[in-house]
XYZ file of C-alpha atoms in Angstrom:
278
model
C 23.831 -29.842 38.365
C 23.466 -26.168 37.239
C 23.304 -27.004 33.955
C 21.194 -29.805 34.192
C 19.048 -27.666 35.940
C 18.920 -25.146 33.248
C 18.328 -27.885 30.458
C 15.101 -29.236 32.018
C 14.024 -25.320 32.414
C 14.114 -24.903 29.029
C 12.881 -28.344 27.584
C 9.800 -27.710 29.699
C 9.174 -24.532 28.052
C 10.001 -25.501 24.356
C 7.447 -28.750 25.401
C 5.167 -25.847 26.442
C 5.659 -24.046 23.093
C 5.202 -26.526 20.895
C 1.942 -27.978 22.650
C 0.017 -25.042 22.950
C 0.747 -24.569 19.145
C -0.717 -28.204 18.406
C -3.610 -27.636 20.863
C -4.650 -23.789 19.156
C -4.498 -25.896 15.942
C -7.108 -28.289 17.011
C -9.225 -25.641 18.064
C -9.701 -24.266 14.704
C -10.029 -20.449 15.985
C -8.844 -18.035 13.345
C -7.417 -14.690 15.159
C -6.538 -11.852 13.838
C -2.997 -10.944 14.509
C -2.570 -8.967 18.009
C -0.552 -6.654 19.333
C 0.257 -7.475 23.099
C 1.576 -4.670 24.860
C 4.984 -4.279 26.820
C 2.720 -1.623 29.506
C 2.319 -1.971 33.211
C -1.225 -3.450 32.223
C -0.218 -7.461 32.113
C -1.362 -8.928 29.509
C -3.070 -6.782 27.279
C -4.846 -7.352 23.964
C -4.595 -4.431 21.510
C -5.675 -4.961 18.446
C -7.157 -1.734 17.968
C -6.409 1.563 19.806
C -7.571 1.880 22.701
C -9.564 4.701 22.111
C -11.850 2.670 19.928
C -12.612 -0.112 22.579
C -16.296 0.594 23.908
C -15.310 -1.308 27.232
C -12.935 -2.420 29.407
C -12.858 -5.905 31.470
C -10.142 -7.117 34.149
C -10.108 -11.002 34.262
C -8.090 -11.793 37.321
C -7.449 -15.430 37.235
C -6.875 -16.608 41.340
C -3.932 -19.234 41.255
C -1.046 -20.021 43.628
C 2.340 -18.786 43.588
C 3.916 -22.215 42.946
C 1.716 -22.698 39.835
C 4.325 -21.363 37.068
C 4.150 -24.108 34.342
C 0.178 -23.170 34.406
C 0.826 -19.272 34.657
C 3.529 -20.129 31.196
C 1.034 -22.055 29.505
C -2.220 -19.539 30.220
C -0.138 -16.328 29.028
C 0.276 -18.203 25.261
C -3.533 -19.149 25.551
C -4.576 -15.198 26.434
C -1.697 -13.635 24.553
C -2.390 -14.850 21.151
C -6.075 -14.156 21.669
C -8.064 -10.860 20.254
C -11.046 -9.081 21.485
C -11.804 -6.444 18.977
C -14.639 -4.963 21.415
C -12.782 -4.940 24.202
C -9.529 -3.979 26.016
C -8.828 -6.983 28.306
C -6.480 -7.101 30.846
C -5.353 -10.185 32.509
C -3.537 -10.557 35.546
C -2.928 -13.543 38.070
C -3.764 -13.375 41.665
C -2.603 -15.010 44.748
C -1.844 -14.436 48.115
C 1.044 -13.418 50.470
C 4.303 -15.647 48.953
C 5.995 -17.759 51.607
C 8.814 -19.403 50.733
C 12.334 -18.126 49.621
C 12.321 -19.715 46.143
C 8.892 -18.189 45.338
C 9.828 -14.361 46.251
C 12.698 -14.930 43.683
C 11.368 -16.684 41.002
C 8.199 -14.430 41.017
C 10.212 -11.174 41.423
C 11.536 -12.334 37.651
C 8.153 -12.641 36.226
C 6.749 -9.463 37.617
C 9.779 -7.619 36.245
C 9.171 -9.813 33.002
C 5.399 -9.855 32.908
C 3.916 -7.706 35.008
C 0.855 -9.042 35.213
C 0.493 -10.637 39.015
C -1.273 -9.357 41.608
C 0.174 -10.300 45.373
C -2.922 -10.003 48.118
C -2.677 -9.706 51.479
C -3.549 -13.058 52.804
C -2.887 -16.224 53.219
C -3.504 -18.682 50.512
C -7.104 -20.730 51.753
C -10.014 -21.954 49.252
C -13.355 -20.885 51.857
C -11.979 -18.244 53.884
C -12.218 -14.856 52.204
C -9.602 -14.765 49.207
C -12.579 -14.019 47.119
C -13.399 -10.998 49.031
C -9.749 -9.979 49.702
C -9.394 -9.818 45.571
C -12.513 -7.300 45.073
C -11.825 -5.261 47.652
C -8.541 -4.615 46.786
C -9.025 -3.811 43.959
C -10.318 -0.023 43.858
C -7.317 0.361 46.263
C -4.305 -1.245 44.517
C -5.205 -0.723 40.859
C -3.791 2.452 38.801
C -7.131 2.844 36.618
C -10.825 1.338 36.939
C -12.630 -1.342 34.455
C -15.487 -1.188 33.177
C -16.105 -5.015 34.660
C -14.078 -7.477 36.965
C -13.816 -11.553 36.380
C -12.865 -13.790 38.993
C -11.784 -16.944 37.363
C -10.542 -20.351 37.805
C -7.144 -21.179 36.731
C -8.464 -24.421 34.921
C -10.940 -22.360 32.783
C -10.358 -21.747 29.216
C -11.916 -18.280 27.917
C -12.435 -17.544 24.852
C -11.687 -13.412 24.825
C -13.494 -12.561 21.758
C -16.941 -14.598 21.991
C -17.086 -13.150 25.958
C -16.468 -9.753 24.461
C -19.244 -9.616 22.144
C -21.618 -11.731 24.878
C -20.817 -8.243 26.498
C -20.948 -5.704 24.551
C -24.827 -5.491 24.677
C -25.070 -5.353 28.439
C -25.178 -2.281 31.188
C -22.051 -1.391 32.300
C -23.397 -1.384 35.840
C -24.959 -3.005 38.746
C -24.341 -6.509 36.516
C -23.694 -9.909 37.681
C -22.749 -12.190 35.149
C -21.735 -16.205 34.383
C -22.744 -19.777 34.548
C -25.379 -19.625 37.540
C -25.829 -22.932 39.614
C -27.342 -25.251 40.001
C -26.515 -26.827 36.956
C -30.077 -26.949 35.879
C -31.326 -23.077 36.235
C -31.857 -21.163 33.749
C -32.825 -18.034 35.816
C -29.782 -15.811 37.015
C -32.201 -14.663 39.678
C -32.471 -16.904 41.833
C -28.689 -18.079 43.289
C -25.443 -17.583 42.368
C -22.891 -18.001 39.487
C -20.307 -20.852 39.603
C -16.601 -19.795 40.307
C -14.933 -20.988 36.968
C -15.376 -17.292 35.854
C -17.675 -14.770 37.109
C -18.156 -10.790 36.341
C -18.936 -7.980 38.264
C -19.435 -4.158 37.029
C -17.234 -1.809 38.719
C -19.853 -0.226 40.749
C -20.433 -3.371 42.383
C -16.478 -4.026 43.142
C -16.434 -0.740 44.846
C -19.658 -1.379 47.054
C -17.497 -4.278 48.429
C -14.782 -2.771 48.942
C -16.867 -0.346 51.018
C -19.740 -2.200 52.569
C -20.148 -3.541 55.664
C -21.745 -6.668 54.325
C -19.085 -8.669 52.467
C -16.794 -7.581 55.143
C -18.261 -9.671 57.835
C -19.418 -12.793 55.204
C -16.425 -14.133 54.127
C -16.170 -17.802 55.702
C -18.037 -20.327 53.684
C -18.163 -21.280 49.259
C -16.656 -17.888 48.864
C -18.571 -18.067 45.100
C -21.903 -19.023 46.773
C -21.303 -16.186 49.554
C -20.757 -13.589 46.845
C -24.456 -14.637 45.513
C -25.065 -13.588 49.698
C -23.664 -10.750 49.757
C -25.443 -9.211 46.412
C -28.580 -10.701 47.754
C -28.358 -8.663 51.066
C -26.959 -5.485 49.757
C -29.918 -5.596 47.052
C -27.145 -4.993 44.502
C -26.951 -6.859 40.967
C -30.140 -6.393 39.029
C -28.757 -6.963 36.052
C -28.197 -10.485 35.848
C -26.915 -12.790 32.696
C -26.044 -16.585 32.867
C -24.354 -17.242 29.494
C -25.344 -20.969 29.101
C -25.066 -23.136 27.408
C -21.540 -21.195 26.283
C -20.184 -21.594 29.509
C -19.850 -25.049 30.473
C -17.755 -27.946 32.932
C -15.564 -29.713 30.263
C -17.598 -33.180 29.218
C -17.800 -35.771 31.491
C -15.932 -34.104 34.483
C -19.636 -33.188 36.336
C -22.696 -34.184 35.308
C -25.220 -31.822 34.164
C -22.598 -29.051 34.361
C -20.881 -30.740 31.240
C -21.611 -30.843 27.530
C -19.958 -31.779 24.423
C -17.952 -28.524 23.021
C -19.390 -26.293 20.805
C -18.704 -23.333 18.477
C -20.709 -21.079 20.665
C -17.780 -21.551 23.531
C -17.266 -18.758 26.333
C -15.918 -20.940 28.845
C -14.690 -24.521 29.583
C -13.986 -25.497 33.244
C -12.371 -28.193 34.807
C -9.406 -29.087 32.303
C -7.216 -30.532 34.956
C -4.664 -32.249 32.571
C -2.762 -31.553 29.738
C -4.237 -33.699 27.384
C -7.666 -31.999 27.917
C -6.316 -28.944 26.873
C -5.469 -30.915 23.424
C -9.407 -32.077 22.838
C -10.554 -29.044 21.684
Protein backbone atom coordinates (compact mmCIF):
# COMPACT_ATOMS: atom_id res chain seq x y z
CA UNK A 1 0.00 0.00 0.00
CA UNK A 2 3.07 2.17 0.87
CA UNK A 3 4.41 1.83 -2.23
CA UNK A 4 1.49 2.22 -4.15
CA UNK A 5 1.06 5.18 -2.34
CA UNK A 6 4.38 6.53 -3.24
CA UNK A 7 3.93 5.61 -7.06
CA UNK A 8 0.77 7.72 -7.53
CA UNK A 9 2.81 10.65 -5.55
CA UNK A 10 5.18 10.73 -8.01
CA UNK A 11 3.18 10.01 -11.31
CA UNK A 12 1.11 13.02 -10.28
CA UNK A 13 4.06 15.15 -10.17
CA UNK A 14 5.94 13.89 -13.35
CA UNK A 15 2.05 14.45 -14.99
CA UNK A 16 2.52 17.90 -13.40
CA UNK A 17 5.98 18.34 -14.99
CA UNK A 18 5.41 17.44 -18.16
CA UNK A 19 2.05 19.54 -18.54
CA UNK A 20 3.14 22.69 -17.41
CA UNK A 21 6.05 22.24 -19.97
CA UNK A 22 3.39 21.64 -22.89
CA UNK A 23 1.16 24.46 -21.55
CA UNK A 24 4.43 27.28 -21.28
CA UNK A 25 4.97 26.03 -24.87
CA UNK A 26 1.63 27.08 -26.07
CA UNK A 27 1.99 30.26 -24.55
CA UNK A 28 4.78 31.32 -26.68
CA UNK A 29 6.51 33.56 -23.81
CA UNK A 30 10.25 33.73 -24.30
CA UNK A 31 12.03 34.23 -20.68
CA UNK A 32 15.14 34.90 -20.01
CA UNK A 33 16.78 32.32 -17.88
CA UNK A 34 16.20 33.02 -13.94
CA UNK A 35 17.81 32.48 -11.06
CA UNK A 36 15.30 31.43 -8.22
CA UNK A 37 16.70 31.75 -4.95
CA UNK A 38 17.14 29.04 -2.11
CA UNK A 39 16.46 32.39 0.68
CA UNK A 40 13.83 32.62 3.33
CA UNK A 41 11.99 34.90 0.66
CA UNK A 42 9.68 31.99 -1.17
CA UNK A 43 9.78 32.18 -4.36
CA UNK A 44 11.93 34.71 -5.58
CA UNK A 45 12.83 35.90 -9.08
CA UNK A 46 16.43 37.13 -9.47
CA UNK A 47 17.48 37.74 -12.52
CA UNK A 48 19.41 40.65 -11.72
CA UNK A 49 20.88 41.71 -8.33
CA UNK A 50 18.89 42.92 -6.23
CA UNK A 51 20.41 46.06 -5.89
CA UNK A 52 19.41 46.96 -9.40
CA UNK A 53 15.58 46.24 -8.95
CA UNK A 54 13.81 49.79 -8.70
CA UNK A 55 10.88 48.03 -6.71
CA UNK A 56 9.74 45.45 -4.79
CA UNK A 57 6.12 43.65 -4.90
CA UNK A 58 4.75 40.74 -2.52
CA UNK A 59 2.01 38.73 -4.41
CA UNK A 60 0.42 36.64 -1.73
CA UNK A 61 -1.79 34.24 -3.46
CA UNK A 62 -4.85 33.21 -0.61
CA UNK A 63 -5.45 29.34 -1.08
CA UNK A 64 -6.27 26.49 1.33
CA UNK A 65 -4.05 24.21 3.00
CA UNK A 66 -5.41 21.10 1.23
CA UNK A 67 -4.74 22.69 -2.20
CA UNK A 68 -1.11 21.08 -2.89
CA UNK A 69 -1.44 19.79 -6.53
CA UNK A 70 -2.41 23.69 -7.26
CA UNK A 71 0.39 25.12 -4.85
CA UNK A 72 2.96 22.30 -7.20
CA UNK A 73 1.66 23.44 -10.32
CA UNK A 74 1.67 27.53 -9.50
CA UNK A 75 5.44 27.36 -8.14
CA UNK A 76 6.58 25.99 -11.98
CA UNK A 77 4.23 28.79 -13.44
CA UNK A 78 6.02 31.71 -11.05
CA UNK A 79 9.38 30.00 -10.83
CA UNK A 80 10.31 29.92 -14.39
CA UNK A 81 9.01 33.45 -14.79
CA UNK A 82 11.36 36.82 -14.86
CA UNK A 83 10.66 40.31 -13.92
CA UNK A 84 13.69 42.27 -14.81
CA UNK A 85 12.12 45.50 -13.01
CA UNK A 86 11.20 43.96 -10.18
CA UNK A 87 12.06 41.68 -7.21
CA UNK A 88 8.88 39.58 -6.70
CA UNK A 89 8.21 37.54 -3.98
CA UNK A 90 5.52 35.03 -3.88
CA UNK A 91 4.15 33.32 -1.07
CA UNK A 92 0.81 31.32 -0.39
CA UNK A 93 -1.57 32.18 2.30
CA UNK A 94 -4.10 30.40 4.29
CA UNK A 95 -5.43 30.09 7.51
CA UNK A 96 -5.00 28.17 10.83
CA UNK A 97 -4.33 24.20 9.51
CA UNK A 98 -6.72 21.71 11.09
CA UNK A 99 -6.20 18.44 10.44
CA UNK A 100 -3.25 16.04 11.33
CA UNK A 101 -2.26 15.19 7.74
CA UNK A 102 -2.08 18.90 6.79
CA UNK A 103 0.39 20.06 9.77
CA UNK A 104 2.68 17.26 8.34
CA UNK A 105 2.56 17.47 4.88
CA UNK A 106 2.85 21.34 5.04
CA UNK A 107 5.66 21.27 7.67
CA UNK A 108 7.65 19.48 4.49
CA UNK A 109 6.95 22.21 2.12
CA UNK A 110 7.76 25.06 4.41
CA UNK A 111 11.06 23.37 5.23
CA UNK A 112 11.26 22.72 1.32
CA UNK A 113 9.78 25.95 0.03
CA UNK A 114 9.41 28.35 2.33
CA UNK A 115 7.15 30.31 0.84
CA UNK A 116 3.61 29.87 2.94
CA UNK A 117 2.23 32.08 5.10
CA UNK A 118 -0.11 30.42 8.08
CA UNK A 119 -2.79 33.28 9.44
CA UNK A 120 -4.52 33.27 12.35
CA UNK A 121 -7.98 32.34 11.42
CA UNK A 122 -10.16 30.16 10.34
CA UNK A 123 -10.47 29.40 6.72
CA UNK A 124 -14.07 31.48 5.52
CA UNK A 125 -14.57 33.32 1.97
CA UNK A 126 -16.73 36.78 3.54
CA UNK A 127 -15.57 36.97 6.94
CA UNK A 128 -12.31 38.88 7.26
CA UNK A 129 -9.40 36.62 5.75
CA UNK A 130 -8.81 39.53 3.52
CA UNK A 131 -8.20 41.80 6.33
CA UNK A 132 -6.45 39.19 8.55
CA UNK A 133 -3.71 38.90 5.45
CA UNK A 134 -2.90 42.86 5.35
CA UNK A 135 -2.77 43.35 8.67
CA UNK A 136 -0.50 40.84 9.35
CA UNK A 137 1.57 41.62 7.36
CA UNK A 138 3.74 44.65 8.81
CA UNK A 139 3.75 42.31 11.87
CA UNK A 140 4.89 38.87 10.62
CA UNK A 141 7.09 39.85 7.68
CA UNK A 142 11.09 40.22 8.11
CA UNK A 143 11.35 43.25 5.51
CA UNK A 144 8.64 45.67 3.82
CA UNK A 145 7.57 45.82 -0.11
CA UNK A 146 7.31 48.34 -1.96
CA UNK A 147 3.52 46.95 -2.93
CA UNK A 148 1.24 43.99 -1.71
CA UNK A 149 -1.13 41.68 -4.18
CA UNK A 150 -3.87 39.76 -2.94
CA UNK A 151 -4.64 37.20 -5.51
CA UNK A 152 -6.77 34.40 -6.51
CA UNK A 153 -5.34 31.04 -6.71
CA UNK A 154 -7.02 30.50 -10.23
CA UNK A 155 -5.29 33.64 -11.67
CA UNK A 156 -2.49 33.40 -14.02
CA UNK A 157 0.07 36.48 -13.77
CA UNK A 158 2.22 37.25 -16.01
CA UNK A 159 5.40 38.71 -13.67
CA UNK A 160 7.11 40.65 -16.26
CA UNK A 161 4.19 42.59 -18.21
CA UNK A 162 2.75 43.51 -14.35
CA UNK A 163 6.24 44.68 -13.61
CA UNK A 164 6.63 47.11 -16.27
CA UNK A 165 2.58 48.12 -15.93
CA UNK A 166 4.33 49.23 -12.59
CA UNK A 167 7.21 50.60 -12.89
CA UNK A 168 5.74 54.05 -13.91
CA UNK A 169 3.47 54.39 -10.92
CA UNK A 170 3.90 56.09 -7.18
CA UNK A 171 5.09 53.87 -4.85
CA UNK A 172 2.42 55.09 -2.45
CA UNK A 173 -1.07 55.66 -1.45
CA UNK A 174 -1.91 53.31 -4.83
CA UNK A 175 -4.70 51.04 -5.44
CA UNK A 176 -4.38 49.02 -8.33
CA UNK A 177 -6.29 46.09 -10.67
CA UNK A 178 -9.27 45.15 -12.69
CA UNK A 179 -12.01 47.54 -11.06
CA UNK A 180 -15.73 46.28 -11.24
CA UNK A 181 -18.17 46.41 -12.60
CA UNK A 182 -17.09 44.84 -15.58
CA UNK A 183 -17.95 47.83 -17.63
CA UNK A 184 -15.98 50.88 -15.76
CA UNK A 185 -13.37 52.27 -16.93
CA UNK A 186 -12.83 54.73 -13.99
CA UNK A 187 -10.81 53.26 -10.93
CA UNK A 188 -12.58 55.97 -8.98
CA UNK A 189 -15.54 55.10 -8.50
CA UNK A 190 -15.72 51.27 -6.73
CA UNK A 191 -13.53 48.71 -6.18
CA UNK A 192 -11.07 46.26 -7.89
CA UNK A 193 -12.09 42.58 -8.43
CA UNK A 194 -10.30 39.94 -6.15
CA UNK A 195 -8.45 37.85 -8.90
CA UNK A 196 -5.40 40.09 -8.03
CA UNK A 197 -5.33 43.37 -6.47
CA UNK A 198 -2.30 45.80 -5.20
CA UNK A 199 -1.83 47.93 -2.47
CA UNK A 200 1.36 50.29 -1.66
CA UNK A 201 2.85 49.62 1.59
CA UNK A 202 1.68 52.71 3.19
CA UNK A 203 -1.72 51.63 2.70
CA UNK A 204 -1.05 47.91 4.23
CA UNK A 205 0.21 49.57 7.28
CA UNK A 206 -2.84 52.05 7.69
CA UNK A 207 -4.82 48.74 7.99
CA UNK A 208 -3.00 47.18 10.04
CA UNK A 209 -3.41 50.24 12.27
CA UNK A 210 -6.77 51.80 11.65
CA UNK A 211 -9.72 51.51 13.30
CA UNK A 212 -11.71 51.28 10.12
CA UNK A 213 -10.92 47.94 8.46
CA UNK A 214 -10.87 46.56 11.88
CA UNK A 215 -14.52 46.81 12.49
CA UNK A 216 -15.56 46.17 8.43
CA UNK A 217 -14.64 42.90 7.83
CA UNK A 218 -18.03 40.83 7.29
CA UNK A 219 -19.30 41.12 3.79
CA UNK A 220 -17.35 40.68 -0.27
CA UNK A 221 -14.16 41.10 1.63
CA UNK A 222 -12.78 42.59 -2.07
CA UNK A 223 -15.78 45.00 -2.28
CA UNK A 224 -15.25 45.98 1.58
CA UNK A 225 -11.60 46.78 0.92
CA UNK A 226 -13.00 49.41 -1.85
CA UNK A 227 -15.04 50.54 1.83
CA UNK A 228 -12.55 50.78 3.78
CA UNK A 229 -10.18 53.04 1.33
CA UNK A 230 -13.26 55.00 0.64
CA UNK A 231 -13.76 55.90 4.40
CA UNK A 232 -10.22 56.29 5.43
CA UNK A 233 -9.84 58.74 2.27
CA UNK A 234 -6.78 56.62 1.43
CA UNK A 235 -5.87 55.45 -2.29
CA UNK A 236 -5.65 58.40 -4.61
CA UNK A 237 -3.70 56.87 -6.84
CA UNK A 238 -5.79 54.59 -8.63
CA UNK A 239 -4.97 52.26 -11.91
CA UNK A 240 -7.36 49.58 -13.44
CA UNK A 241 -5.11 47.74 -15.94
CA UNK A 242 -7.84 46.69 -18.47
CA UNK A 243 -8.21 45.32 -20.85
CA UNK A 244 -4.79 43.26 -19.63
CA UNK A 245 -6.47 41.94 -16.83
CA UNK A 246 -9.31 39.91 -17.72
CA UNK A 247 -11.96 36.67 -16.58
CA UNK A 248 -10.70 33.84 -18.92
CA UNK A 249 -13.28 33.81 -22.17
CA UNK A 250 -16.52 32.70 -21.75
CA UNK A 251 -16.43 31.99 -17.92
CA UNK A 252 -18.38 35.68 -17.14
CA UNK A 253 -19.67 37.79 -19.45
CA UNK A 254 -18.35 41.14 -19.95
CA UNK A 255 -15.51 40.30 -17.54
CA UNK A 256 -14.12 37.91 -20.35
CA UNK A 257 -12.24 38.43 -23.60
CA UNK A 258 -10.36 36.48 -26.03
CA UNK A 259 -6.47 36.39 -24.84
CA UNK A 260 -4.16 38.72 -25.93
CA UNK A 261 -0.43 39.60 -26.05
CA UNK A 262 -0.99 42.51 -23.79
CA UNK A 263 -1.88 39.79 -20.81
CA UNK A 264 -1.43 40.82 -16.98
CA UNK A 265 -3.92 38.59 -15.67
CA UNK A 266 -6.35 35.72 -16.52
CA UNK A 267 -8.95 34.68 -13.88
CA UNK A 268 -11.12 31.94 -13.50
CA UNK A 269 -9.05 28.89 -15.01
CA UNK A 270 -10.77 26.32 -12.94
CA UNK A 271 -9.51 23.21 -14.91
CA UNK A 272 -6.57 21.88 -16.21
CA UNK A 273 -7.22 22.02 -19.66
CA UNK A 274 -7.73 25.84 -19.45
CA UNK A 275 -4.45 26.22 -18.29
CA UNK A 276 -3.40 24.43 -21.78
CA UNK A 277 -5.41 27.22 -24.10
CA UNK A 278 -3.08 29.73 -23.83
Amino acid sequence: MRRRQLFLVALSSLFLFFFFRYFFILFNVHVKSTLIAKSKNAITICETPLQHKKFSLLIGILTRPDNYNRRHFLRLVYGIQSSPPAHIDVKFVFCNLTKPEQRVLIALEILRFNDIIILNCTENMNSGKTYTYFSSLPRILSRSYDYVMKADDDVFIRLAPLALSLEPLPRLDLYYGFVIPCTSINPHVDYMSGMGFLLSWDIVEWIGNSNIPENNTNGPEDKLVGKWLKMGNKAKNRFSNKPAMYDYPGTNGRCSHELIPETVAVHRLKRWDQWSKF
